[in-house]
Amino acid sequence: TPLTLAAAENRALIHHTHFDERGLGHLALGLAKASGQPVAVIVTSGTATANLYPALIEAGLTGEKLILLTADRPPELIDCGANQAIRQPGMFASHPSQTLSLPRPSQDISARWLVSTLDQALGALHCGGVHINCPFAEPLYGDMDDTGAEWQQQLGDWWQSDKPWLRHSLHLESEKQRDWFFWRQKRGVVVAGRMRAEEGVKVAEWAKTLGWPLIGDVLSQTGQPLPCADLWLGNGKAVSELAQAQIIVQLGSSLTSKRVLQWQATCEPEETGWF
């Protein structure tokens, strides 16, 4: 397809192929987990797009970033019996963080509008996926020419740069600065959820610096200073000791241990924090 050909010509990209679309989605999810970077997925039109649904949902739950580039048939071929033609826009419901349905390729489209629209959608991607639906009319292949050169001139020198088209200003609610020295005078517990390996090492070092026990979920990659939490959290004496904690801080998300979740639900510390 034009999408795969364009990706193949871009030497800055690392390419992976897969014989199954569902497997391709999970391959992309694994690459996003390992790298911590957004991963683009290209599929053809029709049911191939639907096979990305499980990976998209998982990305939204675990915080990975996927960019779904789905080829589509032009609007006039939908609902008329054409091959590989289904209603793709909106098929993922509310699971994508952003959904774009692009017009079919034409030099009548403003290049500045197109790049701005894409850049704005990707700039707002913090976790989960962006679905960009790309309809193409036949012929899909043809001789290379310079018909797009004038169209690209609307973008000036940006086309050869590595800078974003739009400069996003991220407005976050400023939180009161934590008094870490004050916290160190308190009895606390650190709970580690799902995180990358390098983050797990830093969390373990931070808990050791504070002198607080670290309860690491199986997905935390903290080295488990207190292993087998599922077992010893069933001990009444251990739970009573933890009940004296004045502060509980959770770093990471997606706790999977039922015992840890049960203990967390019964805690009544003076202060809690989730980061």
PDB file of C-alpha atoms in Angstrom:
ATOM      1  CA  THR A   1       0.000   0.000   0.000  1.00  0.00           C
ATOM      2  CA  PRO A   2       1.125   3.631  -0.251  1.00  0.00           C
ATOM      3  CA  LEU A   3       1.579   3.669   3.533  1.00  0.00           C
ATOM      4  CA  THR A   4       3.970   0.711   3.601  1.00  0.00           C
ATOM      5  CA  LEU A   5       5.890   2.014   0.585  1.00  0.00           C
ATOM      6  CA  ALA A   6       6.339   5.404   2.242  1.00  0.00           C
ATOM      7  CA  ALA A   7       7.511   3.733   5.459  1.00  0.00           C
ATOM      8  CA  ALA A   8       9.964   1.533   3.554  1.00  0.00           C
ATOM      9  CA  GLU A   9      11.515   4.585   1.889  1.00  0.00           C
ATOM     10  CA  ASN A  10      12.074   6.336   5.227  1.00  0.00           C
ATOM     11  CA  ARG A  11      15.500   5.226   6.439  1.00  0.00           C
ATOM     12  CA  ALA A  12      14.935   6.805   9.844  1.00  0.00           C
ATOM     13  CA  LEU A  13      12.337   4.142  10.682  1.00  0.00           C
ATOM     14  CA  ILE A  14      12.953   0.644  12.047  1.00  0.00           C
ATOM     15  CA  HIS A  15      10.667  -1.760  10.180  1.00  0.00           C
ATOM     16  CA  HIS A  16       9.045  -4.955  11.453  1.00  0.00           C
ATOM     17  CA  THR A  17       6.700  -7.231   9.533  1.00  0.00           C
ATOM     18  CA  HIS A  18       4.252  -9.866  10.747  1.00  0.00           C
ATOM     19  CA  PHE A  19       2.073 -12.394   8.929  1.00  0.00           C
ATOM     20  CA  ASP A  20      -0.924 -11.843  11.234  1.00  0.00           C
ATOM     21  CA  GLU A  21      -2.549  -8.486  12.024  1.00  0.00           C
ATOM     22  CA  ARG A  22      -3.510  -9.423  15.584  1.00  0.00           C
ATOM     23  CA  GLY A  23       0.045 -10.589  16.235  1.00  0.00           C
ATOM     24  CA  LEU A  24       1.331  -7.396  14.607  1.00  0.00           C
ATOM     25  CA  GLY A  25      -0.632  -5.305  17.094  1.00  0.00           C
ATOM     26  CA  HIS A  26       0.835  -7.168  20.059  1.00  0.00           C
ATOM     27  CA  LEU A  27       4.326  -7.009  18.531  1.00  0.00           C
ATOM     28  CA  ALA A  28       3.945  -3.231  18.366  1.00  0.00           C
ATOM     29  CA  LEU A  29       2.702  -3.205  21.956  1.00  0.00           C
ATOM     30  CA  GLY A  30       5.776  -5.129  23.087  1.00  0.00           C
ATOM     31  CA  LEU A  31       8.089  -2.773  21.195  1.00  0.00           C
ATOM     32  CA  ALA A  32       6.376   0.201  22.837  1.00  0.00           C
ATOM     33  CA  LYS A  33       6.769  -1.386  26.279  1.00  0.00           C
ATOM     34  CA  ALA A  34      10.453  -2.101  25.729  1.00  0.00           C
ATOM     35  CA  SER A  35      11.382   1.259  24.214  1.00  0.00           C
ATOM     36  CA  GLY A  36       9.009   3.604  26.007  1.00  0.00           C
ATOM     37  CA  GLN A  37       8.424   5.279  22.640  1.00  0.00           C
ATOM     38  CA  PRO A  38       5.360   5.458  20.361  1.00  0.00           C
ATOM     39  CA  VAL A  39       5.151   2.689  17.753  1.00  0.00           C
ATOM     40  CA  ALA A  40       3.255   3.014  14.470  1.00  0.00           C
ATOM     41  CA  VAL A  41       1.252   0.096  13.064  1.00  0.00           C
ATOM     42  CA  ILE A  42       0.231  -0.072   9.389  1.00  0.00           C
ATOM     43  CA  VAL A  43      -2.485  -2.431   8.147  1.00  0.00           C
ATOM     44  CA  THR A  44      -4.632  -2.735   5.041  1.00  0.00           C
ATOM     45  CA  SER A  45      -8.354  -2.008   4.987  1.00  0.00           C
ATOM     46  CA  GLY A  46     -11.210  -4.241   6.099  1.00  0.00           C
ATOM     47  CA  THR A  47     -11.064  -6.745   8.955  1.00  0.00           C
ATOM     48  CA  ALA A  48      -7.292  -6.264   9.235  1.00  0.00           C
ATOM     49  CA  THR A  49      -8.045  -3.073  11.124  1.00  0.00           C
ATOM     50  CA  ALA A  50     -10.347  -4.855  13.590  1.00  0.00           C
ATOM     51  CA  ASN A  51      -7.536  -7.233  14.547  1.00  0.00           C
ATOM     52  CA  LEU A  52      -5.715  -4.332  16.229  1.00  0.00           C
ATOM     53  CA  TYR A  53      -8.513  -3.897  18.791  1.00  0.00           C
ATOM     54  CA  PRO A  54      -6.990  -6.080  21.588  1.00  0.00           C
ATOM     55  CA  ALA A  55      -3.592  -4.354  21.399  1.00  0.00           C
ATOM     56  CA  LEU A  56      -5.235  -0.921  21.364  1.00  0.00           C
ATOM     57  CA  ILE A  57      -7.251  -1.696  24.505  1.00  0.00           C
ATOM     58  CA  GLU A  58      -4.176  -3.090  26.253  1.00  0.00           C
ATOM     59  CA  ALA A  59      -2.168   0.025  25.361  1.00  0.00           C
ATOM     60  CA  GLY A  60      -4.811   2.206  26.967  1.00  0.00           C
ATOM     61  CA  LEU A  61      -4.718   0.137  30.155  1.00  0.00           C
ATOM     62  CA  THR A  62      -0.946  -0.104  30.487  1.00  0.00           C
ATOM     63  CA  GLY A  63       0.068   3.318  29.184  1.00  0.00           C
ATOM     64  CA  GLU A  64       1.927   2.415  25.993  1.00  0.00           C
ATOM     65  CA  LYS A  65       1.601   4.596  22.886  1.00  0.00           C
ATOM     66  CA  LEU A  66       0.430   3.166  19.563  1.00  0.00           C
ATOM     67  CA  ILE A  67      -0.238   5.013  16.312  1.00  0.00           C
ATOM     68  CA  LEU A  68      -2.638   2.996  14.174  1.00  0.00           C
ATOM     69  CA  LEU A  69      -2.327   3.897  10.485  1.00  0.00           C
ATOM     70  CA  THR A  70      -5.164   2.026   8.820  1.00  0.00           C
ATOM     71  CA  ALA A  71      -5.588   2.054   5.060  1.00  0.00           C
ATOM     72  CA  ASP A  72      -9.194   2.356   3.893  1.00  0.00           C
ATOM     73  CA  ARG A  73     -11.257   2.282   0.726  1.00  0.00           C
ATOM     74  CA  PRO A  74     -12.699   5.629  -0.470  1.00  0.00           C
ATOM     75  CA  PRO A  75     -16.145   6.582   0.912  1.00  0.00           C
ATOM     76  CA  GLU A  76     -18.017   5.748  -2.305  1.00  0.00           C
ATOM     77  CA  LEU A  77     -16.983   2.077  -1.978  1.00  0.00           C
ATOM     78  CA  ILE A  78     -18.364   1.628   1.548  1.00  0.00           C
ATOM     79  CA  ASP A  79     -21.638  -0.302   2.001  1.00  0.00           C
ATOM     80  CA  CYS A  80     -21.834  -1.293  -1.653  1.00  0.00           C
ATOM     81  CA  GLY A  81     -20.259  -4.752  -1.583  1.00  0.00           C
ATOM     82  CA  ALA A  82     -16.702  -3.708  -2.485  1.00  0.00           C
ATOM     83  CA  ASN A  83     -13.872  -5.939  -1.286  1.00  0.00           C
ATOM     84  CA  GLN A  84     -12.074  -5.062   1.948  1.00  0.00           C
ATOM     85  CA  ALA A  85     -14.478  -2.205   2.611  1.00  0.00           C
ATOM     86  CA  ILE A  86     -16.059  -1.810   6.039  1.00  0.00           C
ATOM     87  CA  ARG A  87     -16.991   1.222   8.128  1.00  0.00           C
ATOM     88  CA  GLN A  88     -13.638   1.858   9.807  1.00  0.00           C
ATOM     89  CA  PRO A  89     -14.023   5.390  11.273  1.00  0.00           C
ATOM     90  CA  GLY A  90     -15.194   5.073  14.865  1.00  0.00           C
ATOM     91  CA  MET A  91     -14.855   1.288  14.972  1.00  0.00           C
ATOM     92  CA  PHE A  92     -12.671   1.454  18.099  1.00  0.00           C
ATOM     93  CA  ALA A  93     -15.315   3.419  20.046  1.00  0.00           C
ATOM     94  CA  SER A  94     -13.800   5.426  22.914  1.00  0.00           C
ATOM     95  CA  HIS A  95     -10.569   3.437  23.250  1.00  0.00           C
ATOM     96  CA  PRO A  96      -8.294   5.658  21.093  1.00  0.00           C
ATOM     97  CA  SER A  97      -7.202   8.905  22.711  1.00  0.00           C
ATOM     98  CA  GLN A  98      -7.579  10.577  19.304  1.00  0.00           C
ATOM     99  CA  THR A  99      -9.305   9.519  16.076  1.00  0.00           C
ATOM    100  CA  LEU A 100      -8.658  11.104  12.685  1.00  0.00           C
ATOM    101  CA  SER A 101     -10.340  10.314   9.383  1.00  0.00           C
ATOM    102  CA  LEU A 102      -8.209  11.861   6.666  1.00  0.00           C
ATOM    103  CA  PRO A 103      -9.545  12.815   3.234  1.00  0.00           C
ATOM    104  CA  ARG A 104      -8.289  10.890   0.231  1.00  0.00           C
ATOM    105  CA  PRO A 105      -4.901  12.136  -1.045  1.00  0.00           C
ATOM    106  CA  SER A 106      -5.193  15.249  -3.196  1.00  0.00           C
ATOM    107  CA  GLN A 107      -3.080  18.312  -3.866  1.00  0.00           C
ATOM    108  CA  ASP A 108      -6.198  20.348  -3.149  1.00  0.00           C
ATOM    109  CA  ILE A 109      -5.663  19.603   0.547  1.00  0.00           C
ATOM    110  CA  SER A 110      -3.561  22.162   2.380  1.00  0.00           C
ATOM    111  CA  ALA A 111      -0.253  20.622   3.406  1.00  0.00           C
ATOM    112  CA  ARG A 112      -0.113  22.966   6.392  1.00  0.00           C
ATOM    113  CA  TRP A 113      -3.567  21.835   7.514  1.00  0.00           C
ATOM    114  CA  LEU A 114      -2.671  18.156   7.154  1.00  0.00           C
ATOM    115  CA  VAL A 115       0.583  18.385   9.097  1.00  0.00           C
ATOM    116  CA  SER A 116      -0.994  20.585  11.780  1.00  0.00           C
ATOM    117  CA  THR A 117      -3.862  18.124  12.250  1.00  0.00           C
ATOM    118  CA  LEU A 118      -1.525  15.151  12.581  1.00  0.00           C
ATOM    119  CA  ASP A 119       0.925  16.989  14.819  1.00  0.00           C
ATOM    120  CA  GLN A 120      -1.831  18.152  17.141  1.00  0.00           C
ATOM    121  CA  ALA A 121      -3.213  14.629  17.520  1.00  0.00           C
ATOM    122  CA  LEU A 122       0.186  13.094  18.213  1.00  0.00           C
ATOM    123  CA  GLY A 123       1.168  15.914  20.557  1.00  0.00           C
ATOM    124  CA  ALA A 124      -1.852  15.090  22.716  1.00  0.00           C
ATOM    125  CA  LEU A 125      -0.946  11.386  22.908  1.00  0.00           C
ATOM    126  CA  HIS A 126       0.085  10.604  26.487  1.00  0.00           C
ATOM    127  CA  CYS A 127      -0.959   6.949  26.595  1.00  0.00           C
ATOM    128  CA  GLY A 128      -3.084   4.547  24.582  1.00  0.00           C
ATOM    129  CA  GLY A 129      -3.453   4.890  20.851  1.00  0.00           C
ATOM    130  CA  VAL A 130      -4.231   7.279  18.030  1.00  0.00           C
ATOM    131  CA  HIS A 131      -6.295   5.929  15.134  1.00  0.00           C
ATOM    132  CA  ILE A 132      -5.537   7.628  11.822  1.00  0.00           C
ATOM    133  CA  ASN A 133      -7.767   6.304   9.042  1.00  0.00           C
ATOM    134  CA  CYS A 134      -6.302   6.840   5.566  1.00  0.00           C
ATOM    135  CA  PRO A 135      -8.561   6.233   2.532  1.00  0.00           C
ATOM    136  CA  PHE A 136      -6.914   5.599  -0.833  1.00  0.00           C
ATOM    137  CA  ALA A 137      -8.524   5.349  -4.263  1.00  0.00           C
ATOM    138  CA  GLU A 138      -7.030   3.264  -7.041  1.00  0.00           C
ATOM    139  CA  PRO A 139      -4.615   3.217  -8.701  1.00  0.00           C
ATOM    140  CA  LEU A 140      -2.560   2.681  -5.550  1.00  0.00           C
ATOM    141  CA  TYR A 141       0.725   2.386  -7.441  1.00  0.00           C
ATOM    142  CA  GLY A 142       2.221   4.406 -10.224  1.00  0.00           C
ATOM    143  CA  ASP A 143       5.377   5.910 -11.603  1.00  0.00           C
ATOM    144  CA  MET A 144       7.304   8.203  -9.311  1.00  0.00           C
ATOM    145  CA  ASP A 145       7.206  11.852 -10.337  1.00  0.00           C
ATOM    146  CA  ASP A 146       7.665  15.289  -8.806  1.00  0.00           C
ATOM    147  CA  THR A 147       3.976  16.237  -8.635  1.00  0.00           C
ATOM    148  CA  GLY A 148       4.204  16.523  -4.851  1.00  0.00           C
ATOM    149  CA  ALA A 149       7.198  18.869  -4.817  1.00  0.00           C
ATOM    150  CA  GLU A 150       5.142  22.035  -5.179  1.00  0.00           C
ATOM    151  CA  TRP A 151       2.658  20.778  -2.590  1.00  0.00           C
ATOM    152  CA  GLN A 152       5.479  20.179  -0.094  1.00  0.00           C
ATOM    153  CA  GLN A 153       6.783  23.718  -0.605  1.00  0.00           C
ATOM    154  CA  GLN A 154       3.903  24.924   1.575  1.00  0.00           C
ATOM    155  CA  LEU A 155       5.864  23.475   4.497  1.00  0.00           C
ATOM    156  CA  GLY A 156       9.046  25.415   3.766  1.00  0.00           C
ATOM    157  CA  ASP A 157      12.294  24.043   5.201  1.00  0.00           C
ATOM    158  CA  TRP A 158      10.437  22.076   7.877  1.00  0.00           C
ATOM    159  CA  TRP A 159      10.211  19.097   5.527  1.00  0.00           C
ATOM    160  CA  GLN A 160      13.951  18.462   5.932  1.00  0.00           C
ATOM    161  CA  SER A 161      14.078  19.160   9.689  1.00  0.00           C
ATOM    162  CA  ASP A 162      13.412  16.935  12.684  1.00  0.00           C
ATOM    163  CA  LYS A 163      11.440  19.557  14.627  1.00  0.00           C
ATOM    164  CA  PRO A 164       7.704  19.263  15.361  1.00  0.00           C
ATOM    165  CA  TRP A 165       5.431  21.401  13.205  1.00  0.00           C
ATOM    166  CA  LEU A 166       3.551  22.787  16.201  1.00  0.00           C
ATOM    167  CA  ARG A 167       5.043  23.850  19.490  1.00  0.00           C
ATOM    168  CA  HIS A 168       2.831  22.364  22.172  1.00  0.00           C
ATOM    169  CA  SER A 169       2.604  24.025  25.558  1.00  0.00           C
ATOM    170  CA  LEU A 170       1.583  21.434  28.115  1.00  0.00           C
ATOM    171  CA  HIS A 171      -0.505  22.911  30.907  1.00  0.00           C
ATOM    172  CA  LEU A 172      -0.491  20.749  33.984  1.00  0.00           C
ATOM    173  CA  GLU A 173      -2.085  21.542  37.284  1.00  0.00           C
ATOM    174  CA  SER A 174       0.778  22.535  39.548  1.00  0.00           C
ATOM    175  CA  GLU A 175       0.849  20.445  42.684  1.00  0.00           C
ATOM    176  CA  LYS A 176       2.149  21.606  46.021  1.00  0.00           C
ATOM    177  CA  GLN A 177       5.829  20.809  46.361  1.00  0.00           C
ATOM    178  CA  ARG A 178       6.292  17.706  48.462  1.00  0.00           C
ATOM    179  CA  ASP A 179       8.261  18.164  51.664  1.00  0.00           C
ATOM    180  CA  TRP A 180      10.529  15.162  51.330  1.00  0.00           C
ATOM    181  CA  PHE A 181      12.506  15.983  54.494  1.00  0.00           C
ATOM    182  CA  PHE A 182       9.252  16.015  56.467  1.00  0.00           C
ATOM    183  CA  TRP A 183       8.261  12.710  54.896  1.00  0.00           C
ATOM    184  CA  ARG A 184      11.512  11.089  56.004  1.00  0.00           C
ATOM    185  CA  GLN A 185      10.558  11.737  59.611  1.00  0.00           C
ATOM    186  CA  LYS A 186       7.394   9.677  59.100  1.00  0.00           C
ATOM    187  CA  ARG A 187       6.728   5.961  58.927  1.00  0.00           C
ATOM    188  CA  GLY A 188       5.921   5.095  55.349  1.00  0.00           C
ATOM    189  CA  VAL A 189       5.477   2.314  52.815  1.00  0.00           C
ATOM    190  CA  VAL A 190       6.308   2.396  49.103  1.00  0.00           C
ATOM    191  CA  VAL A 191       4.148   0.352  46.729  1.00  0.00           C
ATOM    192  CA  ALA A 192       5.567  -0.239  43.241  1.00  0.00           C
ATOM    193  CA  GLY A 193       3.270  -1.080  40.329  1.00  0.00           C
ATOM    194  CA  ARG A 194       4.027  -1.699  36.667  1.00  0.00           C
ATOM    195  CA  MET A 195       7.121   0.129  35.429  1.00  0.00           C
ATOM    196  CA  ARG A 196      10.185  -0.297  33.235  1.00  0.00           C
ATOM    197  CA  ALA A 197      13.348  -1.929  34.565  1.00  0.00           C
ATOM    198  CA  GLU A 198      15.346   1.297  34.891  1.00  0.00           C
ATOM    199  CA  GLU A 199      12.462   2.896  36.774  1.00  0.00           C
ATOM    200  CA  GLY A 200      12.237  -0.096  39.106  1.00  0.00           C
ATOM    201  CA  VAL A 201      15.901   0.265  40.057  1.00  0.00           C
ATOM    202  CA  LYS A 202      15.434   3.954  40.906  1.00  0.00           C
ATOM    203  CA  VAL A 203      12.311   3.259  42.965  1.00  0.00           C
ATOM    204  CA  ALA A 204      14.143   0.582  44.965  1.00  0.00           C
ATOM    205  CA  GLU A 205      17.006   2.997  45.650  1.00  0.00           C
ATOM    206  CA  TRP A 206      14.572   5.762  46.650  1.00  0.00           C
ATOM    207  CA  ALA A 207      12.727   3.487  49.098  1.00  0.00           C
ATOM    208  CA  LYS A 208      16.050   2.416  50.594  1.00  0.00           C
ATOM    209  CA  THR A 209      17.073   6.070  51.009  1.00  0.00           C
ATOM    210  CA  LEU A 210      13.832   6.813  52.856  1.00  0.00           C
ATOM    211  CA  GLY A 211      14.208   3.689  54.949  1.00  0.00           C
ATOM    212  CA  TRP A 212      10.697   2.577  54.027  1.00  0.00           C
ATOM    213  CA  PRO A 213       9.647  -0.978  53.162  1.00  0.00           C
ATOM    214  CA  LEU A 214       9.003  -1.547  49.463  1.00  0.00           C
ATOM    215  CA  ILE A 215       6.142  -3.768  48.358  1.00  0.00           C
ATOM    216  CA  GLY A 216       6.737  -4.502  44.695  1.00  0.00           C
ATOM    217  CA  ASP A 217       4.127  -5.932  42.367  1.00  0.00           C
ATOM    218  CA  VAL A 218       5.235  -8.708  40.047  1.00  0.00           C
ATOM    219  CA  LEU A 219       5.346  -6.136  37.205  1.00  0.00           C
ATOM    220  CA  SER A 220       7.410  -3.581  39.132  1.00  0.00           C
ATOM    221  CA  GLN A 221      10.917  -4.859  38.247  1.00  0.00           C
ATOM    222  CA  THR A 222      12.250  -3.468  41.541  1.00  0.00           C
ATOM    223  CA  GLY A 223      14.225  -6.572  42.466  1.00  0.00           C
ATOM    224  CA  GLN A 224      11.644  -7.407  45.139  1.00  0.00           C
ATOM    225  CA  PRO A 225      13.481  -6.403  48.382  1.00  0.00           C
ATOM    226  CA  LEU A 226      10.530  -7.973  50.241  1.00  0.00           C
ATOM    227  CA  PRO A 227       9.628 -10.960  48.048  1.00  0.00           C
ATOM    228  CA  CYS A 228       6.482 -13.083  48.243  1.00  0.00           C
ATOM    229  CA  ALA A 229       4.225 -10.244  49.421  1.00  0.00           C
ATOM    230  CA  ASP A 230       1.207 -12.377  48.527  1.00  0.00           C
ATOM    231  CA  LEU A 231       2.246 -14.789  51.272  1.00  0.00           C
ATOM    232  CA  TRP A 232       3.394 -12.587  54.130  1.00  0.00           C
ATOM    233  CA  LEU A 233       0.533 -10.101  53.698  1.00  0.00           C
ATOM    234  CA  GLY A 234      -1.638 -12.962  54.925  1.00  0.00           C
ATOM    235  CA  ASN A 235       0.197 -12.828  58.257  1.00  0.00           C
ATOM    236  CA  GLY A 236      -1.683 -10.778  60.848  1.00  0.00           C
ATOM    237  CA  LYS A 237       1.472  -9.517  62.567  1.00  0.00           C
ATOM    238  CA  ALA A 238       2.946  -8.236  59.293  1.00  0.00           C
ATOM    239  CA  VAL A 239      -0.288  -6.444  58.435  1.00  0.00           C
ATOM    240  CA  SER A 240      -0.461  -4.844  61.896  1.00  0.00           C
ATOM    241  CA  GLU A 241       3.084  -3.526  61.477  1.00  0.00           C
ATOM    242  CA  LEU A 242       2.218  -2.034  58.094  1.00  0.00           C
ATOM    243  CA  ALA A 243      -0.918  -0.494  59.593  1.00  0.00           C
ATOM    244  CA  GLN A 244       1.338   1.877  61.546  1.00  0.00           C
ATOM    245  CA  ALA A 245       2.424   3.557  58.311  1.00  0.00           C
ATOM    246  CA  GLN A 246       1.606   7.259  58.274  1.00  0.00           C
ATOM    247  CA  ILE A 247       2.307   7.700  54.553  1.00  0.00           C
ATOM    248  CA  ILE A 248       1.805   5.317  51.631  1.00  0.00           C
ATOM    249  CA  VAL A 249       3.247   6.197  48.229  1.00  0.00           C
ATOM    250  CA  GLN A 250       2.426   4.217  45.099  1.00  0.00           C
ATOM    251  CA  LEU A 251       4.684   4.563  42.071  1.00  0.00           C
ATOM    252  CA  GLY A 252       3.493   2.996  38.851  1.00  0.00           C
ATOM    253  CA  SER A 253       0.126   1.487  38.080  1.00  0.00           C
ATOM    254  CA  SER A 254      -1.630  -1.778  37.267  1.00  0.00           C
ATOM    255  CA  LEU A 255      -1.244  -3.687  40.516  1.00  0.00           C
ATOM    256  CA  THR A 256      -2.037  -7.341  39.824  1.00  0.00           C
ATOM    257  CA  SER A 257      -1.652  -8.948  43.260  1.00  0.00           C
ATOM    258  CA  LYS A 258      -5.055  -9.503  44.855  1.00  0.00           C
ATOM    259  CA  ARG A 259      -3.461  -9.630  48.331  1.00  0.00           C
ATOM    260  CA  VAL A 260      -1.682  -6.302  47.808  1.00  0.00           C
ATOM    261  CA  LEU A 261      -4.875  -4.710  46.500  1.00  0.00           C
ATOM    262  CA  GLN A 262      -6.838  -6.010  49.493  1.00  0.00           C
ATOM    263  CA  TRP A 263      -4.249  -4.648  51.912  1.00  0.00           C
ATOM    264  CA  GLN A 264      -4.154  -1.317  50.080  1.00  0.00           C
ATOM    265  CA  ALA A 265      -7.949  -1.001  50.315  1.00  0.00           C
ATOM    266  CA  THR A 266      -7.868  -1.355  54.118  1.00  0.00           C
ATOM    267  CA  CYS A 267      -5.038   1.149  54.727  1.00  0.00           C
ATOM    268  CA  GLU A 268      -5.849   4.347  56.593  1.00  0.00           C
ATOM    269  CA  PRO A 269      -2.646   6.438  56.513  1.00  0.00           C
ATOM    270  CA  GLU A 270      -2.426  10.144  57.227  1.00  0.00           C
ATOM    271  CA  GLU A 271      -1.397  10.824  53.630  1.00  0.00           C
ATOM    272  CA  THR A 272      -1.264   8.933  50.359  1.00  0.00           C
ATOM    273  CA  GLY A 273       0.391   9.716  47.049  1.00  0.00           C
ATOM    274  CA  TRP A 274       0.279   8.142  43.601  1.00  0.00           C
ATOM    275  CA  PHE A 275       2.851   8.945  40.943  1.00  0.00           C
TER     276      PHE A 275
END
